[in-house]
Amino acid sequence: MSKGTIKKVAGPLVIAEGMRDANMFDVVRVSDQRLIGEIIEIHGDEASIQVYEETSGLGPGEPVESTGFPMSVELGPGLVGSIYDGIQRPLDMIREQTGNNLKRGIEVPSLNRQKKWLFKPVVKPGDEVETGDIIGTVQETEIVVHRIMVPYGIKGTVVSINEGEYTVEDTVAVIRDESGQEKQVRLMQKWPVRIGRPYKKKKAPHMPMITGQRVIDTLFPIAKGGVAAVPGPFGSGKTVVQHQLAKWAEADIVVYIGCGERGNEMTDVLNEFPELKDPKTGKTLMERTVLIANTSDMPVAAREASIYTGITIAEYFRDMGYSVALMADSTSRWAEALREMSGRLEEMPGEEGYPAYLGSRLAQFYERAGHVVALGKEDREGALTVIGAVSPPGGDLSEPVTQATLRIVKVFWGLDADLAYRRHFPAVNWLNSYSLYTDSIADWFIENVSEDWMELRARLMRLLQDEAELDEIVKLVGMDALSASDRLKLEAARSIREDFLHQNAFHEVDTYTPLAKQYLLIKLVLNYYDEAAAALEKGADIEKLVTLPVRERIGRYKYVPADKIKEEYEQILGEVTDQIQELLQKEDY
């Protein structure tokens, strides 16, 4: 264990001397207050330490002590439903000890050491096991079964394993490895956060992660195990999109990282999630969620730790065979912390003062997503989907963090301030957003929703693009210059925007739309367009066609409860045909 003394303090950067025996990325305790830090640079016996707590009041000569271990997280029962700070300290436990204000240097174990969990073995003495094999289970919450896996580097024969109630530190099994040594397996294991957890192989994404958000599922879907970015200016609804995905995305476990965002946004999550019902299980959403809060008023340097802590916890659940969704809100704040540390280390700056290694750091983070086959004898598959919000200053998408992110991710949901001001939410701009997973998951939609799904999606996109072109003409010469068929195109595109893409996150029915309902709603909008176009050819009046009473019913279809969608769909289809026929007969074309 290396001991040294503080030589210099510069904000979150502390330089200590006498640290010759320390290693890169070792966790250290700084000063008598035992603040947590991490070594990020070593020159001779001088170590540069990134301190994850407020450093005001520290001075030269105070002691620094290395623990000899890298920054690691505790993985075991008790993670789900918890809220941690950026370095995995449980905020509820700290509150019990110190009140509402976080005290510096407080040491609280990440997992509750007193709570006992009922462990049920699934292997027996004499069985051969290897790294990643499941040896037993713990019912962590009503909907999450925590699978206890053989820790990394252990392979051999089970000597003893017993059912019973254990704390996370108790030994639940003993495994004799090939050299004859006996290894103890506990409910808890540790893993260094900067190293991705290993797996057998990564598979190409082949199925979508359904979110219930129409603009995402239909136009710009994300695959399970995929990566997406949500950039947008202040007030464009990034956090609402993240919250919606955390609530409704088709994932067994959600890890939500509030990285440098405002504290009231994390408070919203904390207040809402325990009350919201999971549509699949009927239980509270908190029973499948891990929250990591490192808000804007918490230490800047810990933002980097919070990102790595979150993704390591997510990988752990992925290894159990679960589908995990990780929300990082927002990676821009993390990049700002990197920029500050880089400046204090006096490194050569890259573009806009960000470190030259910004792109590689972002890539290392997003690369940890994926659909994988986990370690172990059985080929267990798990998926980790990562969705990162990006907050470019002034909404400028050409700034370095957004550009570096776009070079890595395959889904871009670009939020638009103009749409947000027009109260169109989610404010995803359909003209500049994209998904590179569309082709690889098209077969899944064709098999599971409808054979004409991709065809209908292409028609929606075409109408929206035609609208953008026609809008330019209207701005120049006015609506009267358009032909009747172009007027109808504009009306169909308006219906797509207002009736399909616009979605109310706070409406009990509209907040989540199953795929079957999305499909029927697309069919209704396009069916009206097709029938009206046919009527136009027979000479119908465009003014009367666009003011048909049935159009209001199409607009209200998104509020129809899931159990009535078929019946309502049939009725609206009939009404469209009847009203257009009536119009043609009246005019006697």
XYZ file of C-alpha atoms in Angstrom:
589
model
C 0.000 0.000 0.000
C 1.578 3.251 -1.180
C 1.500 6.344 1.041
C 2.408 9.870 -0.007
C 1.604 13.505 0.657
C -0.245 16.222 -1.229
C 2.039 18.512 -3.220
C -0.539 20.617 -5.090
C -4.333 21.027 -5.265
C -6.043 22.388 -8.409
C -9.805 21.916 -8.164
C -10.622 18.210 -8.597
C -6.953 17.485 -9.472
C -4.591 16.668 -6.598
C -0.885 15.973 -7.206
C 0.759 13.765 -4.565
C 4.435 12.888 -4.147
C 6.000 9.774 -2.631
C 3.653 7.481 -4.637
C 6.351 5.393 -6.354
C 4.637 2.042 -5.592
C 1.184 3.110 -6.797
C -0.358 1.966 -10.094
C -2.439 3.732 -12.726
C -6.167 3.846 -11.908
C -5.627 2.813 -8.269
C -8.263 4.173 -5.898
C -6.725 6.449 -3.278
C -7.887 8.126 -0.078
C -6.903 11.777 0.027
C -6.213 13.748 3.271
C -7.457 12.951 6.763
C -11.001 13.348 5.445
C -10.374 10.238 3.287
C -11.807 11.662 0.080
C -12.077 9.130 -2.761
C -9.860 9.659 -5.798
C -8.327 7.749 -8.694
C -4.793 7.969 -10.101
C -4.956 9.126 -13.727
C -1.292 9.964 -14.411
C 2.086 8.982 -12.879
C 5.475 10.728 -13.370
C 8.262 9.175 -11.264
C 6.991 9.288 -7.682
C 4.365 11.961 -8.445
C 0.795 10.850 -9.035
C -1.990 13.020 -10.509
C -5.231 12.105 -8.749
C -8.768 12.808 -9.956
C -10.732 13.384 -6.742
C -14.403 12.430 -6.841
C -15.419 14.779 -4.013
C -15.162 18.495 -3.221
C -11.480 19.388 -2.581
C -11.862 22.860 -1.037
C -9.800 23.206 2.140
C -7.198 20.614 1.170
C -3.558 21.750 1.327
C -0.010 20.520 0.682
C 1.461 18.095 3.217
C -1.764 16.171 3.906
C -1.562 12.360 3.598
C -2.556 10.334 0.535
C -2.987 6.571 0.751
C -3.439 4.134 -2.141
C -5.771 1.149 -1.648
C -3.856 -0.841 -4.288
C -7.079 -1.669 -6.166
C -8.671 -0.081 -9.244
C -12.078 1.641 -9.045
C -14.524 -1.283 -8.808
C -18.237 -1.813 -8.291
C -19.921 -4.334 -6.029
C -22.204 -6.628 -8.009
C -24.798 -8.738 -6.225
C -28.355 -8.806 -4.835
C -29.567 -5.386 -3.720
C -28.639 -3.433 -6.866
C -32.159 -3.272 -8.320
C -34.290 -0.476 -6.901
C -31.233 1.321 -5.453
C -30.106 4.878 -6.086
C -26.355 5.471 -6.047
C -24.075 8.435 -6.516
C -21.377 8.391 -9.236
C -19.035 6.133 -7.244
C -21.713 3.630 -6.188
C -22.409 4.912 -2.703
C -26.080 4.295 -1.773
C -27.668 7.707 -1.279
C -30.483 6.434 0.957
C -27.973 4.856 3.392
C -25.862 8.045 3.415
C -28.981 10.081 4.131
C -29.757 7.920 7.163
C -26.281 8.650 8.525
C -25.746 12.300 7.600
C -29.128 13.834 6.770
C -29.852 15.583 3.476
C -26.337 16.924 2.912
C -23.631 14.626 1.568
C -20.604 14.668 3.858
C -17.163 14.389 2.305
C -15.201 11.178 2.710
C -18.142 9.150 4.012
C -17.659 5.386 3.589
C -20.803 3.311 3.120
C -20.785 -0.157 1.502
C -22.564 -0.228 -1.878
C -24.552 -3.356 -1.038
C -26.373 -3.813 2.267
C -24.200 -6.036 4.495
C -26.972 -6.914 6.977
C -29.807 -7.945 4.660
C -30.205 -11.706 4.165
C -31.189 -13.182 0.816
C -32.691 -16.629 0.209
C -30.223 -18.469 -2.057
C -31.457 -21.488 -4.046
C -28.707 -23.585 -5.677
C -29.147 -24.990 -9.190
C -25.962 -27.131 -9.113
C -24.880 -29.794 -6.618
C -21.568 -30.933 -5.091
C -19.484 -32.836 -7.653
C -20.706 -30.773 -10.636
C -18.112 -29.220 -12.936
C -18.539 -25.457 -13.351
C -16.690 -22.667 -15.159
C -16.623 -18.862 -15.240
C -20.097 -17.460 -15.929
C -22.058 -20.604 -15.022
C -25.143 -19.960 -12.898
C -24.817 -21.814 -9.584
C -27.995 -20.524 -7.931
C -30.630 -17.797 -7.789
C -31.923 -15.125 -5.429
C -35.370 -13.539 -5.834
C -34.216 -9.910 -5.707
C -37.537 -8.160 -6.397
C -40.917 -9.583 -7.389
C -39.941 -9.430 -11.058
C -36.130 -9.830 -11.050
C -34.457 -13.156 -10.351
C -30.803 -12.482 -9.543
C -28.659 -15.259 -11.030
C -25.489 -15.932 -9.031
C -22.645 -16.656 -11.463
C -19.205 -18.204 -10.993
C -16.800 -15.211 -10.784
C -14.239 -14.575 -13.519
C -11.157 -16.830 -13.439
C -12.716 -19.693 -11.436
C -13.231 -23.144 -12.974
C -13.451 -26.508 -11.252
C -15.618 -28.863 -9.195
C -18.293 -27.794 -6.696
C -17.183 -29.022 -3.245
C -20.118 -27.642 -1.250
C -23.209 -25.533 -1.914
C -26.185 -25.025 0.397
C -29.615 -23.467 0.217
C -30.313 -20.885 2.895
C -30.396 -17.231 3.849
C -27.111 -15.402 3.377
C -25.756 -11.873 3.404
C -23.815 -10.720 0.318
C -20.490 -11.429 2.110
C -21.327 -15.001 3.185
C -19.852 -17.945 1.286
C -22.599 -19.841 -0.571
C -20.391 -22.333 -2.432
C -16.844 -23.691 -2.470
C -15.233 -24.654 -5.796
C -11.993 -26.668 -6.069
C -10.037 -25.505 -9.106
C -7.725 -27.561 -11.310
C -4.696 -26.846 -9.108
C -6.505 -28.233 -6.038
C -7.126 -24.832 -4.416
C -10.522 -24.194 -2.887
C -12.204 -20.941 -3.968
C -15.082 -19.426 -2.046
C -18.021 -17.989 -3.968
C -20.146 -15.291 -2.340
C -23.402 -13.677 -3.444
C -21.363 -10.565 -4.252
C -18.482 -10.099 -6.681
C -16.423 -7.044 -7.657
C -15.452 -5.791 -11.097
C -13.154 -2.883 -12.157
C -15.319 -0.301 -13.924
C -12.905 0.675 -16.706
C -12.671 -2.876 -18.073
C -15.628 -4.297 -19.997
C -16.925 -7.622 -18.651
C -15.869 -10.485 -20.945
C -18.244 -12.603 -23.052
C -17.970 -15.500 -25.532
C -18.986 -13.618 -28.666
C -20.901 -10.591 -29.864
C -23.779 -11.170 -32.293
C -25.144 -8.867 -34.966
C -28.343 -7.116 -33.796
C -31.391 -8.792 -35.350
C -34.450 -7.685 -33.359
C -35.764 -4.264 -32.334
C -36.125 -2.935 -28.814
C -39.775 -1.886 -28.809
C -40.302 1.410 -26.990
C -43.984 2.211 -27.575
C -42.898 5.589 -29.045
C -44.292 5.723 -32.584
C -41.653 7.947 -34.189
C -38.929 5.628 -32.849
C -40.471 2.182 -33.440
C -41.812 2.952 -36.924
C -39.363 5.387 -38.474
C -36.071 5.126 -36.553
C -35.993 1.829 -34.620
C -33.164 0.769 -32.332
C -32.025 -2.853 -32.175
C -31.578 -4.779 -28.927
C -27.897 -4.387 -28.195
C -27.733 -1.222 -30.291
C -26.495 2.290 -29.543
C -28.389 5.549 -30.057
C -27.774 9.245 -29.504
C -30.426 11.843 -28.648
C -28.878 15.276 -29.320
C -30.894 18.426 -28.940
C -30.782 21.976 -27.606
C -32.042 23.055 -24.187
C -35.802 22.546 -23.806
C -36.234 20.212 -26.797
C -37.277 17.247 -24.646
C -34.140 15.057 -24.332
C -34.914 14.128 -20.751
C -38.593 13.386 -21.509
C -37.489 11.053 -24.339
C -35.008 9.345 -21.960
C -37.689 8.999 -19.272
C -40.167 7.550 -21.790
C -37.606 4.994 -22.954
C -36.696 4.099 -19.363
C -40.387 3.604 -18.561
C -41.604 1.721 -21.624
C -38.641 0.211 -23.518
C -38.787 -3.560 -23.815
C -35.992 -4.283 -21.333
C -35.812 -6.555 -18.281
C -33.526 -4.119 -16.422
C -33.100 -0.346 -16.815
C -29.978 1.496 -15.627
C -30.552 5.261 -15.609
C -27.517 7.536 -15.181
C -28.185 11.193 -14.401
C -24.764 12.521 -15.370
C -24.376 16.224 -14.673
C -28.044 17.037 -15.350
C -30.277 19.096 -13.077
C -31.247 17.562 -9.747
C -34.985 18.071 -10.255
C -34.885 15.744 -13.290
C -33.572 12.897 -11.119
C -36.227 13.829 -8.544
C -38.904 13.342 -11.219
C -37.558 9.842 -11.890
C -37.503 9.051 -8.181
C -41.058 10.264 -7.691
C -42.565 8.735 -10.831
C -40.952 5.310 -11.144
C -42.251 3.816 -7.868
C -45.806 4.841 -8.868
C -45.728 3.779 -12.534
C -46.836 0.281 -13.464
C -44.713 -1.829 -15.786
C -47.044 -2.716 -18.753
C -45.656 -6.278 -18.913
C -45.669 -7.258 -15.229
C -48.098 -4.829 -13.579
C -45.510 -4.158 -10.855
C -43.810 -0.837 -10.104
C -41.055 0.215 -12.536
C -38.612 0.698 -9.658
C -38.514 -3.107 -9.295
C -36.393 -3.365 -12.440
C -34.452 -0.086 -12.287
C -31.026 0.966 -10.984
C -30.520 4.731 -10.652
C -27.169 6.512 -10.599
C -27.415 10.194 -9.703
C -24.493 12.507 -10.241
C -26.320 15.778 -10.748
C -24.873 19.139 -11.786
C -24.214 20.246 -8.189
C -22.303 17.047 -7.337
C -18.537 16.699 -7.944
C -17.583 17.263 -11.592
C -14.894 14.568 -11.712
C -17.328 11.875 -10.528
C -19.278 12.258 -13.777
C -16.745 10.037 -15.511
C -17.015 7.448 -12.747
C -20.846 7.494 -12.916
C -20.810 6.565 -16.625
C -18.458 3.605 -16.029
C -20.240 2.506 -12.838
C -23.559 2.425 -14.697
C -22.345 0.449 -17.693
C -20.538 -2.126 -15.507
C -23.745 -2.776 -13.538
C -25.624 -3.044 -16.859
C -23.067 -5.571 -18.222
C -23.471 -7.682 -15.079
C -27.222 -8.069 -15.679
C -26.567 -8.652 -19.399
C -24.293 -11.568 -18.410
C -27.214 -13.134 -16.517
C -29.084 -13.319 -19.832
C -31.247 -10.213 -19.414
C -32.052 -7.489 -21.920
C -30.734 -4.273 -20.342
C -31.341 -0.664 -21.408
C -28.897 1.991 -20.224
C -29.787 5.707 -20.391
C -26.946 8.206 -20.012
C -28.242 11.745 -19.504
C -26.031 13.389 -20.683
C -22.673 12.426 -22.195
C -21.930 16.127 -22.911
C -21.611 16.786 -19.175
C -19.182 13.874 -18.914
C -17.167 15.322 -21.821
C -17.074 18.673 -20.004
C -15.575 16.908 -16.967
C -12.951 15.318 -19.274
C -12.188 18.756 -20.695
C -11.725 20.239 -17.230
C -9.389 17.442 -16.075
C -7.436 17.589 -19.332
C -6.956 21.336 -18.893
C -5.755 20.939 -15.322
C -3.294 18.233 -16.433
C -2.036 20.763 -19.008
C -2.514 18.356 -21.902
C -2.475 19.601 -25.487
C -6.132 20.498 -26.211
C -8.060 19.259 -29.217
C -11.030 20.939 -30.866
C -12.848 23.517 -28.663
C -10.584 22.643 -25.733
C -11.782 19.031 -25.459
C -9.008 16.457 -25.035
C -7.647 14.872 -28.208
C -8.775 11.449 -26.912
C -12.466 12.475 -26.580
C -13.541 10.308 -29.537
C -11.757 7.191 -28.276
C -13.209 7.590 -24.759
C -16.737 7.870 -26.160
C -16.094 4.874 -28.428
C -14.814 2.765 -25.496
C -18.067 3.518 -23.658
C -20.486 2.812 -26.543
C -18.517 -0.275 -27.655
C -19.561 -1.975 -24.417
C -23.129 -2.244 -25.736
C -24.134 -5.281 -27.777
C -26.068 -8.505 -28.113
C -23.721 -11.141 -26.661
C -23.396 -14.807 -25.776
C -22.329 -14.774 -22.113
C -19.545 -16.858 -20.587
C -20.534 -20.270 -19.226
C -21.363 -23.742 -20.526
C -24.916 -22.908 -21.607
C -25.109 -20.433 -24.474
C -26.944 -17.710 -22.579
C -27.744 -14.588 -24.601
C -28.066 -11.092 -23.167
C -28.328 -7.634 -24.704
C -27.153 -4.227 -23.531
C -28.685 -1.273 -25.388
C -27.141 2.154 -24.745
C -28.970 5.437 -25.352
C -26.939 8.584 -24.713
C -28.367 12.099 -24.595
C -26.085 14.806 -25.968
C -26.556 18.473 -24.986
C -24.719 20.591 -27.572
C -24.414 24.249 -26.484
C -27.012 26.282 -28.365
C -28.165 23.181 -30.218
C -25.089 23.293 -32.468
C -24.777 19.741 -33.813
C -21.392 20.503 -35.379
C -19.657 20.699 -31.981
C -17.072 17.989 -31.099
C -19.088 15.815 -28.647
C -22.056 15.433 -31.029
C -19.816 14.772 -34.032
C -17.664 12.227 -32.158
C -20.848 10.484 -30.944
C -22.390 10.366 -34.426
C -19.295 8.628 -35.777
C -19.918 5.800 -33.277
C -23.685 5.324 -32.875
C -26.031 3.852 -35.454
C -29.244 5.623 -34.454
C -29.619 9.392 -34.424
C -32.804 10.887 -32.974
C -32.177 14.576 -33.670
C -34.379 16.773 -31.497
C -35.505 20.047 -32.986
C -36.085 23.295 -31.065
C -38.639 24.501 -33.682
C -40.745 21.365 -33.241
C -40.517 21.714 -29.456
C -41.658 25.367 -29.645
C -44.617 24.228 -31.778
C -45.459 21.800 -28.934
C -44.746 18.794 -31.151
C -43.378 16.063 -28.866
C -41.360 13.912 -29.132
C -39.545 16.642 -31.096
C -37.588 14.148 -33.240
C -36.891 15.755 -36.606
C -37.908 13.136 -39.196
C -35.883 14.813 -41.954
C -32.427 14.534 -40.358
C -32.811 11.548 -37.976
C -31.806 8.069 -39.094
C -31.423 4.447 -38.014
C -28.821 2.153 -39.574
C -30.499 -0.898 -37.991
C -33.628 -0.668 -40.173
C -32.475 -3.213 -42.770
C -31.059 -5.734 -40.272
C -34.277 -5.834 -38.217
C -36.732 -5.530 -41.140
C -37.333 -9.314 -41.204
C -38.422 -9.228 -37.550
C -41.101 -6.600 -38.309
C -42.279 -8.520 -41.392
C -42.608 -11.754 -39.372
C -44.037 -10.283 -36.164
C -46.169 -7.334 -37.278
C -47.082 -7.457 -40.958
C -45.645 -8.320 -44.357
C -46.244 -4.783 -45.629
C -44.677 -3.024 -42.579
C -41.504 -1.865 -44.411
C -43.528 -0.802 -47.442
C -45.884 1.337 -45.311
C -42.912 2.833 -43.420
C -41.307 3.805 -46.743
C -44.555 5.495 -47.862
C -44.717 7.522 -44.610
C -41.133 8.713 -45.080
C -41.795 9.592 -48.732
C -44.877 11.672 -47.873
C -42.954 13.547 -45.155
C -40.105 14.294 -47.576
C -42.575 15.425 -50.278
C -44.175 17.738 -47.719
C -40.806 19.397 -47.006
C -40.333 20.081 -50.739
C -43.910 21.352 -51.213
C -43.549 23.591 -48.150
C -40.763 25.459 -49.942
C -43.086 26.104 -52.908
C -45.931 27.238 -50.624
C -43.599 29.700 -48.876
C -42.609 31.176 -52.241
C -45.892 31.311 -54.190
C -48.652 30.392 -51.730
C -50.998 27.436 -51.331
C -53.159 28.380 -54.343
C -50.336 27.529 -56.752
C -50.462 23.856 -55.773
C -52.431 21.246 -57.688
C -55.235 19.374 -55.911
C -53.119 16.206 -55.659
C -50.273 18.160 -54.037
C -52.742 19.769 -51.611
C -53.890 16.272 -50.665
C -50.268 15.185 -50.159
C -49.757 18.073 -47.732
C -52.918 17.081 -45.848
C -51.783 13.437 -45.620
C -48.372 14.542 -44.326
C -50.078 16.804 -41.757
C -52.106 13.810 -40.617
C -48.894 11.754 -40.258
C -47.314 14.547 -38.194
C -50.250 15.390 -35.961
C -52.081 12.057 -35.680
C -49.152 9.631 -35.802
C -45.815 11.245 -34.896
C -47.148 13.569 -32.188
C -47.437 11.598 -28.946
C -48.504 12.763 -25.490
C -46.129 11.354 -22.838
C -48.538 12.318 -20.059
C -51.707 10.724 -21.493
C -52.509 7.341 -19.935
C -53.248 5.661 -23.290
C -51.099 7.659 -25.716
C -47.895 7.413 -23.636
C -47.314 3.841 -24.915
C -48.487 2.502 -28.298
C -48.107 -1.250 -28.992
C -46.861 -2.210 -32.474
C -50.236 -3.630 -33.514
C -51.875 -0.250 -32.857
C -49.047 1.646 -34.598
C -49.603 -0.529 -37.680
C -53.372 0.087 -37.743
C -52.904 3.835 -37.266
C -50.495 3.985 -40.247
C -53.043 2.026 -42.299
C -55.826 4.473 -41.365
C -53.800 7.544 -42.376
C -52.636 5.997 -45.681
C -56.076 4.488 -46.425
C -57.672 7.949 -46.173
C -54.980 9.316 -48.517
C -55.463 6.516 -51.074
C -59.280 6.767 -51.103
C -59.195 10.565 -51.268
C -56.681 10.423 -54.147
C -58.995 8.039 -56.042
C -61.936 10.385 -55.406
C -59.885 13.347 -56.691
C -59.340 11.519 -59.975
C -63.121 11.154 -60.257
C -63.402 14.919 -59.842
C -64.164 15.341 -56.122
C -63.632 18.773 -54.558
C -60.337 18.954 -52.611
C -61.790 21.404 -50.040
C -64.574 18.959 -49.150
C -62.209 15.973 -49.090
C -59.853 17.553 -46.548
C -62.715 18.604 -44.251
C -64.441 15.214 -44.006
C -65.707 14.596 -40.418
C -63.984 11.170 -40.310
C -60.566 12.854 -40.250
C -61.168 13.925 -36.667
C -61.877 10.302 -35.748
C -58.578 9.212 -37.331
C -56.831 11.857 -35.204
C -58.464 10.539 -32.029
C -57.601 6.895 -32.810
C -54.324 7.138 -30.850
C -56.345 7.626 -27.637
C -58.352 4.404 -28.156
C -57.548 1.751 -25.458
C -55.675 -1.349 -26.697
C -58.673 -3.683 -26.260
C -60.871 -1.634 -28.658
C -58.391 -0.872 -31.476
C -59.635 -3.563 -33.937
C -63.296 -2.627 -33.620
C -62.607 1.139 -33.905
C -60.276 0.542 -36.884
C -62.999 -1.316 -38.816
C -65.552 1.405 -38.048
C -63.246 4.235 -39.207
C -62.351 2.378 -42.431
C -66.062 1.999 -43.160
C -66.702 5.667 -42.400
C -63.929 6.851 -44.746
C -65.426 4.841 -47.622
C -69.012 5.916 -46.821
C -68.230 9.624 -46.489
C -66.182 9.725 -49.711
C -68.911 7.815 -51.589
C -71.543 10.172 -50.212
C -69.455 13.152 -51.339
C -69.142 11.732 -54.858
C -72.878 10.997 -55.080
C -73.826 14.478 -53.801
C -71.687 16.123 -56.404
C -72.929 13.493 -58.876
C -69.577 12.873 -60.509
